[in-house]
mmCIF file of C-alpha atoms and ligand atoms in Angstrom:
data_model
loop_
_atom_site.group_PDB
_atom_site.id
_atom_site.type_symbol
_atom_site.label_atom_id
_atom_site.label_comp_id
_atom_site.label_asym_id
_atom_site.label_seq_id
_atom_site.Cartn_x
_atom_site.Cartn_y
_atom_site.Cartn_z
ATOM 1 C CA MET A 74 24.542 -10.856 -21.740
ATOM 2 C CA ALA A 75 21.784 -12.083 -19.385
ATOM 3 C CA GLU A 76 18.432 -10.359 -19.783
ATOM 4 C CA ALA A 77 18.033 -7.588 -17.232
ATOM 5 C CA ALA A 78 15.798 -8.469 -14.288
ATOM 6 C CA LYS A 79 12.485 -6.751 -13.873
ATOM 7 C CA SER A 80 12.030 -5.005 -10.583
ATOM 8 C CA GLY A 81 8.947 -4.766 -8.445
ATOM 9 C CA ILE A 82 7.768 -3.710 -5.010
ATOM 10 C CA LEU A 83 8.296 -6.447 -2.406
ATOM 11 C CA GLY A 84 7.083 -4.572 0.665
ATOM 12 C CA VAL A 85 5.646 -1.236 1.778
ATOM 13 C CA GLY A 86 5.789 0.712 5.036
ATOM 14 C CA LYS A 87 4.861 4.060 6.515
ATOM 15 C CA TYR A 88 5.235 6.075 9.667
ATOM 16 C CA LEU A 89 3.128 9.055 10.727
ATOM 17 C CA PRO A 90 3.931 11.071 13.847
ATOM 18 C CA GLU A 91 1.274 10.841 16.545
ATOM 19 C CA ARG A 92 0.458 14.526 16.978
ATOM 20 C CA ILE A 93 -2.534 15.649 14.910
ATOM 21 C CA LEU A 94 -2.983 19.319 14.009
ATOM 22 C CA THR A 95 -6.562 19.953 12.879
ATOM 23 C CA ASN A 96 -8.006 22.788 10.844
ATOM 24 C CA SER A 97 -9.691 24.075 14.016
ATOM 25 C CA ASP A 98 -6.277 24.152 15.718
ATOM 26 C CA LEU A 99 -5.048 26.295 12.805
ATOM 27 C CA GLU A 100 -8.042 28.615 13.172
ATOM 28 C CA ARG A 101 -6.536 29.572 16.536
ATOM 29 C CA MET A 102 -3.074 30.178 15.025
ATOM 30 C CA VAL A 103 -3.735 32.192 11.836
ATOM 31 C CA GLU A 104 -6.680 33.911 10.166
ATOM 32 C CA THR A 105 -8.188 30.918 8.414
ATOM 33 C CA SER A 106 -11.189 28.606 8.615
ATOM 34 C CA ASP A 107 -11.893 24.909 8.400
ATOM 35 C CA GLU A 108 -14.283 25.765 5.569
ATOM 36 C CA TRP A 109 -11.581 27.550 3.499
ATOM 37 C CA ILE A 110 -8.976 24.831 3.986
ATOM 38 C CA THR A 111 -11.402 21.984 3.282
ATOM 39 C CA THR A 112 -13.000 23.446 0.175
ATOM 40 C CA ARG A 113 -9.776 24.867 -1.349
ATOM 41 C CA THR A 114 -7.484 21.917 -0.577
ATOM 42 C CA GLY A 115 -9.350 18.860 0.797
ATOM 43 C CA ILE A 116 -7.208 18.864 3.953
ATOM 44 C CA LYS A 117 -8.833 18.351 7.370
ATOM 45 C CA GLU A 118 -5.790 17.541 9.498
ATOM 46 C CA ARG A 119 -2.059 16.825 9.292
ATOM 47 C CA ARG A 120 0.578 15.141 11.459
ATOM 48 C CA ILE A 121 3.356 17.070 13.184
ATOM 49 C CA ALA A 122 6.570 15.385 14.339
ATOM 50 C CA GLY A 123 7.931 15.931 17.841
ATOM 51 C CA GLU A 124 10.596 18.580 18.363
ATOM 52 C CA ASN A 125 13.337 15.979 18.772
ATOM 53 C CA GLU A 126 11.968 13.667 16.090
ATOM 54 C CA THR A 127 13.996 14.184 12.910
ATOM 55 C CA THR A 128 13.365 13.226 9.306
ATOM 56 C CA SER A 129 15.742 10.268 9.649
ATOM 57 C CA ASP A 130 13.728 9.030 12.653
ATOM 58 C CA LEU A 131 10.518 9.064 10.601
ATOM 59 C CA ALA A 132 12.350 7.447 7.674
ATOM 60 C CA THR A 133 13.861 4.683 9.804
ATOM 61 C CA LYS A 134 10.474 3.696 11.246
ATOM 62 C CA ALA A 135 8.845 3.565 7.804
ATOM 63 C CA ALA A 136 11.843 1.567 6.509
ATOM 64 C CA ARG A 137 11.591 -1.045 9.259
ATOM 65 C CA ASN A 138 7.912 -1.537 8.426
ATOM 66 C CA ALA A 139 8.668 -1.948 4.704
ATOM 67 C CA ILE A 140 11.458 -4.457 5.340
ATOM 68 C CA GLU A 141 9.171 -6.492 7.603
ATOM 69 C CA ASP A 142 6.347 -6.308 5.060
ATOM 70 C CA ALA A 143 8.734 -7.671 2.402
ATOM 71 C CA GLY A 144 9.566 -10.605 4.705
ATOM 72 C CA LEU A 145 13.226 -9.558 4.691
ATOM 73 C CA GLN A 146 15.891 -8.631 7.256
ATOM 74 C CA VAL A 147 17.896 -5.402 7.395
ATOM 75 C CA SER A 148 20.893 -7.511 6.272
ATOM 76 C CA ASP A 149 19.089 -8.243 2.965
ATOM 77 C CA ILE A 150 18.970 -4.530 2.016
ATOM 78 C CA ASP A 151 21.835 -3.524 -0.264
ATOM 79 C CA MET A 152 21.149 0.187 -0.946
ATOM 80 C CA ILE A 153 19.273 3.032 0.741
ATOM 81 C CA ILE A 154 17.802 5.969 -1.164
ATOM 82 C CA VAL A 155 15.991 8.685 0.773
ATOM 83 C CA ALA A 156 13.888 11.273 -1.037
ATOM 84 C CA THR A 157 13.643 14.382 1.099
ATOM 85 C CA ILE A 158 13.886 18.181 1.117
ATOM 86 C CA THR A 159 14.002 18.303 4.913
ATOM 87 C CA SER A 160 17.228 16.449 5.569
ATOM 88 C CA ASP A 161 18.328 16.306 9.222
ATOM 89 C CA ASN A 162 21.500 18.177 8.224
ATOM 90 C CA LEU A 163 22.999 19.430 4.992
ATOM 91 C CA PHE A 164 25.317 16.442 5.419
ATOM 92 C CA PRO A 165 25.713 13.633 6.275
ATOM 93 C CA SER A 166 22.749 12.703 4.140
ATOM 94 C CA THR A 167 19.542 11.495 5.745
ATOM 95 C CA SER A 168 20.084 8.130 4.023
ATOM 96 C CA CYS A 169 23.435 7.716 5.804
ATOM 97 C CA MET A 170 21.724 8.482 9.110
ATOM 98 C CA VAL A 171 19.024 5.920 8.319
ATOM 99 C CA GLN A 172 21.691 3.361 7.395
ATOM 100 C CA SER A 173 23.296 3.896 10.801
ATOM 101 C CA LYS A 174 19.964 3.803 12.688
ATOM 102 C CA LEU A 175 18.920 0.605 10.912
ATOM 103 C CA GLY A 176 22.322 -0.992 11.518
ATOM 104 C CA ALA A 177 22.575 -1.652 7.786
ATOM 105 C CA GLY A 178 26.363 -2.059 7.627
ATOM 106 C CA THR A 179 28.213 -0.160 4.922
ATOM 107 C CA ILE A 180 25.759 -0.432 2.028
ATOM 108 C CA PRO A 181 25.580 2.569 -0.320
ATOM 109 C CA ALA A 182 23.221 5.311 0.822
ATOM 110 C CA PHE A 183 22.314 8.612 -0.792
ATOM 111 C CA ASP A 184 19.542 11.207 -0.871
ATOM 112 C CA VAL A 185 17.458 12.343 -3.808
ATOM 113 C CA SER A 186 16.309 15.968 -3.901
ATOM 114 C CA ALA A 187 13.273 16.270 -6.141
ATOM 115 C CA ALA A 188 10.790 17.760 -3.652
ATOM 116 C CA CYS A 189 7.282 16.294 -4.002
ATOM 117 C CA SER A 190 8.382 14.114 -6.939
ATOM 118 C CA GLY A 191 11.225 12.616 -4.903
ATOM 119 C CA PHE A 192 9.572 9.254 -4.262
ATOM 120 C CA VAL A 193 9.041 8.608 -7.982
ATOM 121 C CA TYR A 194 12.576 9.839 -8.757
ATOM 122 C CA GLY A 195 14.019 7.560 -6.043
ATOM 123 C CA LEU A 196 12.047 4.571 -7.291
ATOM 124 C CA ALA A 197 13.226 5.221 -10.845
ATOM 125 C CA VAL A 198 16.872 5.193 -9.692
ATOM 126 C CA ALA A 199 16.424 2.024 -7.611
ATOM 127 C CA ASP A 200 14.625 0.330 -10.519
ATOM 128 C CA GLN A 201 17.711 0.856 -12.693
ATOM 129 C CA PHE A 202 20.025 -0.648 -10.067
ATOM 130 C CA VAL A 203 17.854 -3.779 -9.861
ATOM 131 C CA LYS A 204 17.457 -4.092 -13.620
ATOM 132 C CA GLY A 205 21.187 -3.638 -14.091
ATOM 133 C CA GLY A 206 21.866 -6.407 -11.578
ATOM 134 C CA LEU A 207 23.875 -4.099 -9.299
ATOM 135 C CA CYS A 208 21.371 -4.301 -6.434
ATOM 136 C CA LYS A 209 18.925 -6.925 -5.261
ATOM 137 C CA HIS A 210 16.946 -5.224 -2.530
ATOM 138 C CA PRO A 211 17.199 -1.426 -2.562
ATOM 139 C CA LEU A 212 15.178 0.457 0.032
ATOM 140 C CA VAL A 213 13.484 3.649 -1.168
ATOM 141 C CA ILE A 214 12.195 5.966 1.534
ATOM 142 C CA ALA A 215 10.425 9.303 1.211
ATOM 143 C CA ALA A 216 10.442 11.236 4.465
ATOM 144 C CA GLU A 217 9.693 14.835 5.343
ATOM 145 C CA LYS A 218 9.478 17.019 8.412
ATOM 146 C CA MET A 219 7.767 19.896 6.630
ATOM 147 C CA SER A 220 6.756 21.465 9.955
ATOM 148 C CA THR A 221 10.342 22.736 10.400
ATOM 149 C CA ILE A 222 10.407 24.661 7.125
ATOM 150 C CA VAL A 223 6.908 26.137 7.214
ATOM 151 C CA ASN A 224 6.275 29.727 8.263
ATOM 152 C CA TRP A 225 3.603 29.208 10.930
ATOM 153 C CA GLU A 226 2.457 32.819 10.525
ATOM 154 C CA ASP A 227 1.774 32.495 6.776
ATOM 155 C CA ARG A 228 -1.753 31.179 6.316
ATOM 156 C CA GLY A 229 -1.085 30.718 2.593
ATOM 157 C CA THR A 230 1.322 27.848 3.269
ATOM 158 C CA CYS A 231 1.160 26.684 6.896
ATOM 159 C CA VAL A 232 -2.250 25.062 6.477
ATOM 160 C CA LEU A 233 -1.019 22.872 3.619
ATOM 161 C CA PHE A 234 1.851 20.769 4.918
ATOM 162 C CA GLY A 235 2.416 17.839 7.262
ATOM 163 C CA ASP A 236 5.114 15.387 8.386
ATOM 164 C CA GLY A 237 5.465 11.694 7.615
ATOM 165 C CA ALA A 238 7.382 8.931 5.860
ATOM 166 C CA GLY A 239 6.702 6.085 3.461
ATOM 167 C CA ALA A 240 9.044 3.349 2.243
ATOM 168 C CA VAL A 241 9.261 0.431 -0.158
ATOM 169 C CA VAL A 242 11.680 -2.422 -0.738
ATOM 170 C CA LEU A 243 12.305 -3.295 -4.370
ATOM 171 C CA GLY A 244 13.547 -6.577 -5.757
ATOM 172 C CA PRO A 245 13.728 -8.683 -8.901
ATOM 173 C CA VAL A 246 10.347 -10.097 -9.992
ATOM 174 C CA GLU A 247 9.364 -12.673 -12.624
ATOM 175 C CA GLU A 248 6.253 -10.866 -13.812
ATOM 176 C CA GLY A 249 4.643 -7.440 -13.471
ATOM 177 C CA GLY A 250 6.673 -4.932 -11.460
ATOM 178 C CA ILE A 251 7.709 -1.529 -12.760
ATOM 179 C CA LEU A 252 6.420 -1.211 -16.322
ATOM 180 C CA GLY A 253 7.490 2.308 -17.192
ATOM 181 C CA VAL A 254 8.540 5.661 -15.842
ATOM 182 C CA HIS A 255 8.556 9.275 -17.003
ATOM 183 C CA LEU A 256 10.546 11.988 -15.221
ATOM 184 C CA GLY A 257 10.841 15.667 -16.006
ATOM 185 C CA ALA A 258 12.083 18.965 -14.591
ATOM 186 C CA ASP A 259 11.729 22.672 -15.363
ATOM 187 C CA GLY A 260 14.323 24.724 -13.525
ATOM 188 C CA VAL A 261 13.216 27.887 -15.330
ATOM 189 C CA ASN A 262 10.005 27.918 -13.291
ATOM 190 C CA GLY A 263 11.739 26.703 -10.130
ATOM 191 C CA GLN A 264 11.297 30.056 -8.385
ATOM 192 C CA LEU A 265 7.561 29.382 -7.976
ATOM 193 C CA LEU A 266 8.266 27.089 -5.030
ATOM 194 C CA LYS A 267 11.475 27.421 -3.082
ATOM 195 C CA MET A 268 13.362 27.687 0.161
ATOM 196 C CA LYS A 269 16.872 29.021 0.443
ATOM 197 C CA SER A 270 18.207 26.682 3.118
ATOM 198 C CA VAL A 271 17.228 23.181 4.158
ATOM 199 C CA GLY A 272 17.233 20.867 7.126
ATOM 200 C CA SER A 273 15.010 19.697 9.947
ATOM 201 C CA TYR A 274 17.735 21.059 12.243
ATOM 202 C CA ASP A 275 18.063 24.260 10.275
ATOM 203 C CA SER A 276 15.702 26.304 12.424
ATOM 204 C CA GLY A 277 17.878 25.369 15.404
ATOM 205 C CA LEU A 278 21.049 26.461 13.617
ATOM 206 C CA ALA A 279 19.392 29.650 12.462
ATOM 207 C CA ARG A 280 18.327 30.434 16.014
ATOM 208 C CA GLN A 281 21.909 29.915 17.165
ATOM 209 C CA ALA A 282 23.054 32.351 14.503
ATOM 210 C CA ALA A 283 20.434 34.824 15.817
ATOM 211 C CA ARG A 284 18.596 35.093 12.515
ATOM 212 C CA GLU A 285 15.151 34.069 11.386
ATOM 213 C CA PRO A 286 15.040 30.672 9.707
ATOM 214 C CA ASP A 287 14.124 30.596 6.032
ATOM 215 C CA THR A 288 10.759 29.151 5.182
ATOM 216 C CA ILE A 289 8.841 27.904 2.166
ATOM 217 C CA PHE A 290 7.887 30.405 -0.521
ATOM 218 C CA MET A 291 5.112 29.371 -2.885
ATOM 219 C CA GLU A 292 3.157 30.970 -5.718
ATOM 220 C CA GLY A 293 0.140 28.731 -5.314
ATOM 221 C CA ASN A 294 -1.980 29.900 -8.240
ATOM 222 C CA ALA A 295 0.748 29.521 -10.854
ATOM 223 C CA LEU A 296 1.806 26.168 -9.427
ATOM 224 C CA PHE A 297 -1.758 24.905 -9.522
ATOM 225 C CA LYS A 298 -1.901 25.286 -13.309
ATOM 226 C CA HIS A 299 1.512 23.661 -13.823
ATOM 227 C CA ALA A 300 0.511 20.791 -11.511
ATOM 228 C CA VAL A 301 -2.662 19.913 -13.416
ATOM 229 C CA LYS A 302 -0.965 20.010 -16.814
ATOM 230 C CA LEU A 303 2.294 18.313 -15.870
ATOM 231 C CA MET A 304 0.725 15.516 -13.791
ATOM 232 C CA ALA A 305 -1.699 14.713 -16.616
ATOM 233 C CA ASP A 306 1.065 14.902 -19.249
ATOM 234 C CA ALA A 307 3.397 12.698 -17.157
ATOM 235 C CA ALA A 308 0.675 10.075 -16.754
ATOM 236 C CA VAL A 309 0.065 9.976 -20.501
ATOM 237 C CA ALA A 310 3.826 9.854 -21.202
ATOM 238 C CA VAL A 311 4.036 6.651 -19.137
ATOM 239 C CA ILE A 312 0.902 4.798 -20.151
ATOM 240 C CA GLU A 313 0.757 5.573 -23.891
ATOM 241 C CA PRO A 314 4.000 3.756 -24.814
ATOM 242 C CA LEU A 315 2.664 0.756 -22.843
ATOM 243 C CA GLY A 316 -0.447 0.755 -25.042
ATOM 244 C CA LEU A 317 -2.630 1.656 -22.054
ATOM 245 C CA LYS A 318 -5.382 4.241 -21.608
ATOM 246 C CA GLY A 319 -6.723 5.917 -18.462
ATOM 247 C CA GLU A 320 -9.402 3.220 -18.124
ATOM 248 C CA ASP A 321 -6.705 0.493 -17.967
ATOM 249 C CA ILE A 322 -5.261 2.006 -14.797
ATOM 250 C CA SER A 323 -6.763 0.357 -11.705
ATOM 251 C CA LEU A 324 -5.676 3.039 -9.276
ATOM 252 C CA ILE A 325 -3.876 6.377 -9.475
ATOM 253 C CA VAL A 326 -1.777 7.036 -6.373
ATOM 254 C CA PRO A 327 -0.824 10.693 -6.722
ATOM 255 C CA HIS A 328 1.152 13.249 -4.790
ATOM 256 C CA GLN A 329 -1.428 14.854 -2.498
ATOM 257 C CA ALA A 330 -1.094 18.640 -2.799
ATOM 258 C CA ASN A 331 -4.684 19.644 -3.478
ATOM 259 C CA ILE A 332 -7.844 17.629 -4.081
ATOM 260 C CA ARG A 333 -8.929 20.058 -6.799
ATOM 261 C CA ILE A 334 -5.697 19.440 -8.735
ATOM 262 C CA LEU A 335 -6.220 15.685 -8.505
ATOM 263 C CA ASN A 336 -9.834 15.822 -9.687
ATOM 264 C CA MET A 337 -8.742 17.893 -12.687
ATOM 265 C CA VAL A 338 -5.935 15.441 -13.516
ATOM 266 C CA ALA A 339 -8.411 12.543 -13.347
ATOM 267 C CA LYS A 340 -10.765 14.441 -15.654
ATOM 268 C CA ARG A 341 -7.976 15.016 -18.187
ATOM 269 C CA LEU A 342 -7.158 11.307 -18.108
ATOM 270 C CA GLY A 343 -10.834 10.464 -18.638
ATOM 271 C CA VAL A 344 -11.191 8.464 -15.416
ATOM 272 C CA ASN A 345 -13.728 8.664 -12.606
ATOM 273 C CA PRO A 346 -11.923 10.266 -9.638
ATOM 274 C CA ASP A 347 -14.227 8.537 -7.125
ATOM 275 C CA GLU A 348 -13.173 5.125 -8.427
ATOM 276 C CA LYS A 349 -9.597 5.592 -9.515
ATOM 277 C CA LEU A 350 -7.986 8.210 -7.289
ATOM 278 C CA PHE A 351 -6.419 7.122 -4.030
ATOM 279 C CA LEU A 352 -6.728 10.023 -1.583
ATOM 280 C CA ASN A 353 -5.411 10.526 1.930
ATOM 281 C CA ILE A 354 -4.896 14.298 1.754
ATOM 282 C CA GLU A 355 -7.758 14.768 4.244
ATOM 283 C CA LYS A 356 -5.708 13.054 6.990
ATOM 284 C CA TYR A 357 -2.155 14.183 6.227
ATOM 285 C CA GLY A 358 -2.093 17.261 3.989
ATOM 286 C CA ASN A 359 0.886 17.708 1.666
ATOM 287 C CA MET A 360 3.907 15.749 2.955
ATOM 288 C CA SER A 361 6.054 16.577 -0.097
ATOM 289 C CA ALA A 362 7.939 13.419 -1.225
ATOM 290 C CA ALA A 363 6.349 11.357 1.552
ATOM 291 C CA SER A 364 2.806 11.988 0.275
ATOM 292 C CA SER A 365 2.828 9.515 -2.607
ATOM 293 C CA ALA A 366 4.926 7.013 -0.616
ATOM 294 C CA VAL A 367 2.496 6.989 2.319
ATOM 295 C CA ALA A 368 -0.460 6.895 -0.087
ATOM 296 C CA PHE A 369 1.066 3.907 -1.882
ATOM 297 C CA ALA A 370 1.625 2.052 1.410
ATOM 298 C CA GLU A 371 -1.960 2.773 2.512
ATOM 299 C CA ALA A 372 -3.440 1.735 -0.830
ATOM 300 C CA VAL A 373 -1.707 -1.640 -0.430
ATOM 301 C CA GLU A 374 -2.674 -1.967 3.256
ATOM 302 C CA GLU A 375 -6.311 -1.138 2.506
ATOM 303 C CA GLY A 376 -6.504 -3.794 -0.220
ATOM 304 C CA ARG A 377 -7.089 -1.199 -2.950
ATOM 305 C CA ILE A 378 -4.379 -2.821 -5.098
ATOM 306 C CA LYS A 379 -4.959 -6.401 -6.262
ATOM 307 C CA LYS A 380 -2.705 -8.853 -8.080
ATOM 308 C CA GLY A 381 -2.426 -7.933 -11.738
ATOM 309 C CA ASP A 382 -3.631 -4.338 -11.217
ATOM 310 C CA VAL A 383 -1.750 -1.558 -12.990
ATOM 311 C CA VAL A 384 -1.156 1.291 -10.542
ATOM 312 C CA LEU A 385 0.031 4.748 -11.530
ATOM 313 C CA LEU A 386 2.174 6.903 -9.275
ATOM 314 C CA ASP A 387 1.969 10.534 -10.367
ATOM 315 C CA ALA A 388 3.772 13.446 -8.716
ATOM 316 C CA PHE A 389 4.625 17.106 -9.192
ATOM 317 C CA GLY A 390 6.527 19.585 -7.057
ATOM 318 C CA GLY A 391 9.382 21.968 -6.413
ATOM 319 C CA GLY A 392 12.168 22.173 -8.965
ATOM 320 C CA LEU A 393 9.871 22.157 -10.781
ATOM 321 C CA THR A 394 9.930 18.377 -11.022
ATOM 322 C CA TRP A 395 7.418 15.749 -12.018
ATOM 323 C CA GLY A 396 7.333 12.016 -12.415
ATOM 324 C CA ALA A 397 4.934 9.182 -13.143
ATOM 325 C CA MET A 398 5.444 5.443 -12.884
ATOM 326 C CA ALA A 399 3.269 2.494 -13.898
ATOM 327 C CA ILE A 400 3.583 -0.567 -11.675
ATOM 328 C CA GLN A 401 1.847 -3.912 -12.183
ATOM 329 C CA TRP A 402 1.076 -5.524 -8.842
HETATM 330 O O1 UT7 B 602 3.273 20.183 -3.555
HETATM 331 C C1 UT7 B 602 3.412 20.470 -4.912
HETATM 332 C C2 UT7 B 602 3.360 21.894 -5.283
HETATM 333 N N1 UT7 B 602 2.255 22.604 -4.737
HETATM 334 C C3 UT7 B 602 1.096 22.708 -5.401
HETATM 335 O O2 UT7 B 602 0.892 22.125 -6.436
HETATM 336 C C4 UT7 B 602 0.079 23.660 -4.812
HETATM 337 C C5 UT7 B 602 -0.732 24.297 -5.897
HETATM 338 N N2 UT7 B 602 -1.581 25.379 -5.416
HETATM 339 C C6 UT7 B 602 -2.663 25.195 -4.608
HETATM 340 O O3 UT7 B 602 -2.957 24.095 -4.188
HETATM 341 C C7 UT7 B 602 -3.531 26.403 -4.316
HETATM 342 O O4 UT7 B 602 -3.141 27.465 -5.139
HETATM 343 C C8 UT7 B 602 -3.495 26.855 -2.822
HETATM 344 C C9 UT7 B 602 -4.202 25.827 -1.942
HETATM 345 C C10 UT7 B 602 -2.062 27.024 -2.361
HETATM 346 C C11 UT7 B 602 -4.233 28.171 -2.669
HETATM 347 O O5 UT7 B 602 -5.573 28.035 -3.105
HETATM 348 P P1 UT7 B 602 -6.228 29.081 -4.112
HETATM 349 O O6 UT7 B 602 -7.613 28.681 -4.332
HETATM 350 O O7 UT7 B 602 -5.293 29.157 -5.291
HETATM 351 O O8 UT7 B 602 -6.204 30.399 -3.250
HETATM 352 P P2 UT7 B 602 -5.497 31.797 -3.544
HETATM 353 O O9 UT7 B 602 -4.038 31.690 -3.295
HETATM 354 O O10 UT7 B 602 -5.946 32.282 -4.910
HETATM 355 O O11 UT7 B 602 -6.159 32.721 -2.468
HETATM 356 C C12 UT7 B 602 -7.536 33.048 -2.516
HETATM 357 C C13 UT7 B 602 -7.888 33.863 -1.302
HETATM 358 C C14 UT7 B 602 -6.952 35.049 -1.079
HETATM 359 O O12 UT7 B 602 -7.723 36.104 -0.547
HETATM 360 P P3 UT7 B 602 -8.195 37.315 -1.498
HETATM 361 O O13 UT7 B 602 -6.927 37.895 -2.051
HETATM 362 O O14 UT7 B 602 -9.039 36.677 -2.555
HETATM 363 O O15 UT7 B 602 -8.928 38.196 -0.563
HETATM 364 C C15 UT7 B 602 -6.004 34.541 -0.011
HETATM 365 O O16 UT7 B 602 -5.475 35.587 0.750
HETATM 366 O O17 UT7 B 602 -7.788 33.058 -0.132
HETATM 367 C C16 UT7 B 602 -6.937 33.699 0.831
HETATM 368 N N3 UT7 B 602 -6.257 32.681 1.596
HETATM 369 C C17 UT7 B 602 -6.783 32.142 2.701
HETATM 370 N N4 UT7 B 602 -7.938 32.368 3.357
HETATM 371 C C18 UT7 B 602 -8.176 31.631 4.465
HETATM 372 C C19 UT7 B 602 -5.055 32.103 1.340
HETATM 373 N N5 UT7 B 602 -4.791 31.186 2.272
HETATM 374 C C20 UT7 B 602 -5.844 31.187 3.133
HETATM 375 C C21 UT7 B 602 -6.144 30.458 4.299
HETATM 376 N N6 UT7 B 602 -7.306 30.702 4.928
HETATM 377 N N7 UT7 B 602 -5.324 29.505 4.809
#
């Protein structure tokens, strides 16, 4: 049997809605302050999608950018995976809607539901398809319209989230590429972060049914502790078998939930957060699955990732779920 191909990232893309909601805007909506939000989370502003702009719209724009960045055409893509918890509808899946919007023929398309870890989960699935020779150029998109599932009267959550999308195209590579992955889940503690119903159209449906839409419920304190431990453990679970230590990682591109969590994870890994953490939480807040995807695209765009570098994706979120992936550029 032929040796399985290695897979790597051929192109990256992102899309952020134009509308910016600042901490001062939020000060006028709920009892909060720029000072509280900045010092407790690191967030200064976030993007909010237009009322008629759905998750699949954000995803499609990010996807087009990634395909172009890879130097490919839509016709080269042979699978679409969308990581999201804010699907346009319960079904069809957001990935099927993206397939249609891209004009990507009848290639397989499915969604991955792993909340903030969804991008790493989606990449791990796509990696297997490439390695197994079943796919050549899968497209992995992480897209969220969190603004539709947030309770805008709950200061404990509404200040945290934002909308956006990031995407990558994978393909077979001769050297480097995806070196290792670690995924995990803990359904027992899943009640710490949840929402009963989903969908960026859900609030509309709920209104039609004359009931209040469901919104995100989060036990922030408890999650904080899980996040620090599980993100650090996931990182170690990926790099140790590769014979690597924290210092061998050129850049950590984490899920961006809270700057304090990320500094603590860096400390546990024995790396200098100022040098090794890629942060964009200040501009976008927590975009669930899209956070690490957009961060990855920006790290590439900003030249923070050089040939030969080992980059670590590291995510944690609802489920609970977590995932880390080492990629050599
Ligand atoms: O995306 C992946 C999963 N999510 C996470 O990993 C998130 C993990 N958790 C966190 O990031 C933090 O727990 C939060 C940012 C959510 C909250 O920060 P905290 O430092 O844990 O604050 P807290 O919940 O302990 O609240 C402290 C105080 C409370 O007031 P009292 O009871 O001390 O008087 C809150 O009512 O801050 C108050 N508070 C606020 N004050 C101003 C909560 N939200 C706000 C707010 N503005 N927006």
